Amino acid sequence: MKKIKIALVSIAAAIALLLTACGESASSGSKYDFTMPDSPTEFVTTLVTDENDESKQYAAVEFDGKIYVSYGTLTEDLDQSEIGSRLGYLVQDGVKLEDIGLFPLTSDPDQNYILSMDKQGIMQNKTFFRNSETKGKEISTPSFIKSSGYDYWN
């Protein structure tokens, strides 16, 4: 009987924790800090054509005078400490998408990558853009970034 009570208490605690986490996610939208900077950067999306195959185009954004091209996705959850302060938001076809934030990575001082993620964070995959100047170069890629295998980077 004692084992059954312990099991029931454990199950109740797990359900309460799950409901609390879902409630926080729904109300705040994200576990990450989406505070907009005073002067946010507008990351206007463009397309970059693969120089080796002009029939292929990839999403890109410009930041700090450099072009960042779509590279990969997230392989595991990120801790807030791995993400720097929000840089700004996406602009696509003239529409400001302020719920999609762009962030530097704290483990990437050379800013080879920029993280793009939706403030709601539930259904949207986190996407990494890579500095196009690193194409063909051996750079350090954090273990939580999974290449999407785009031909552009080969």
Tab-separated table of C-alpha atoms in Angstrom, residues 32 34 43 68 72-74 78-79 82-84 86-88 100-105 108 112-118 125-130 144-145:
chain	number	residue	atom	x	y	z
A	32	TYR	CA	14.648	32.533	-23.690
A	34	PHE	CA	13.306	37.968	-26.149
A	43	PHE	CA	17.301	41.336	-40.660
A	68	TYR	CA	24.625	34.942	-43.364
A	72	GLY	CA	21.363	24.129	-40.120
A	73	THR	CA	19.113	23.379	-37.194
A	74	LEU	CA	19.332	22.607	-33.505
A	78	LEU	CA	19.954	25.241	-25.657
A	79	ASP	CA	20.514	26.784	-22.262
A	82	GLU	CA	24.530	29.797	-24.675
A	83	ILE	CA	22.575	32.588	-26.347
A	84	GLY	CA	23.646	36.228	-26.376
A	86	ARG	CA	18.776	39.572	-28.944
A	87	LEU	CA	20.060	41.496	-31.958
A	88	GLY	CA	16.757	42.178	-33.696
A	100	ILE	CA	11.253	35.939	-34.755
A	101	GLY	CA	14.383	36.999	-32.932
A	102	LEU	CA	17.996	36.704	-34.057
A	103	PHE	CA	20.727	36.048	-31.530
A	104	PRO	CA	24.499	35.573	-31.413
A	105	LEU	CA	25.953	32.528	-29.658
A	108	ASP	CA	30.994	31.793	-31.018
A	112	ASN	CA	30.244	32.643	-37.544
A	113	TYR	CA	26.634	31.767	-36.724
A	114	ILE	CA	23.417	33.616	-35.887
A	115	LEU	CA	20.452	31.845	-34.316
A	116	SER	CA	16.922	32.574	-35.502
A	117	MET	CA	14.007	31.447	-33.360
A	118	ASP	CA	10.329	32.116	-32.925
A	125	ASN	CA	12.512	25.042	-35.479
A	126	LYS	CA	15.497	27.044	-34.423
A	127	THR	CA	17.567	27.875	-37.503
A	128	PHE	CA	21.212	28.801	-37.777
A	129	PHE	CA	22.600	31.142	-40.398
A	130	ARG	CA	26.327	30.919	-41.136
A	144	PHE	CA	24.298	21.610	-30.955
A	145	ILE	CA	24.225	22.785	-34.598
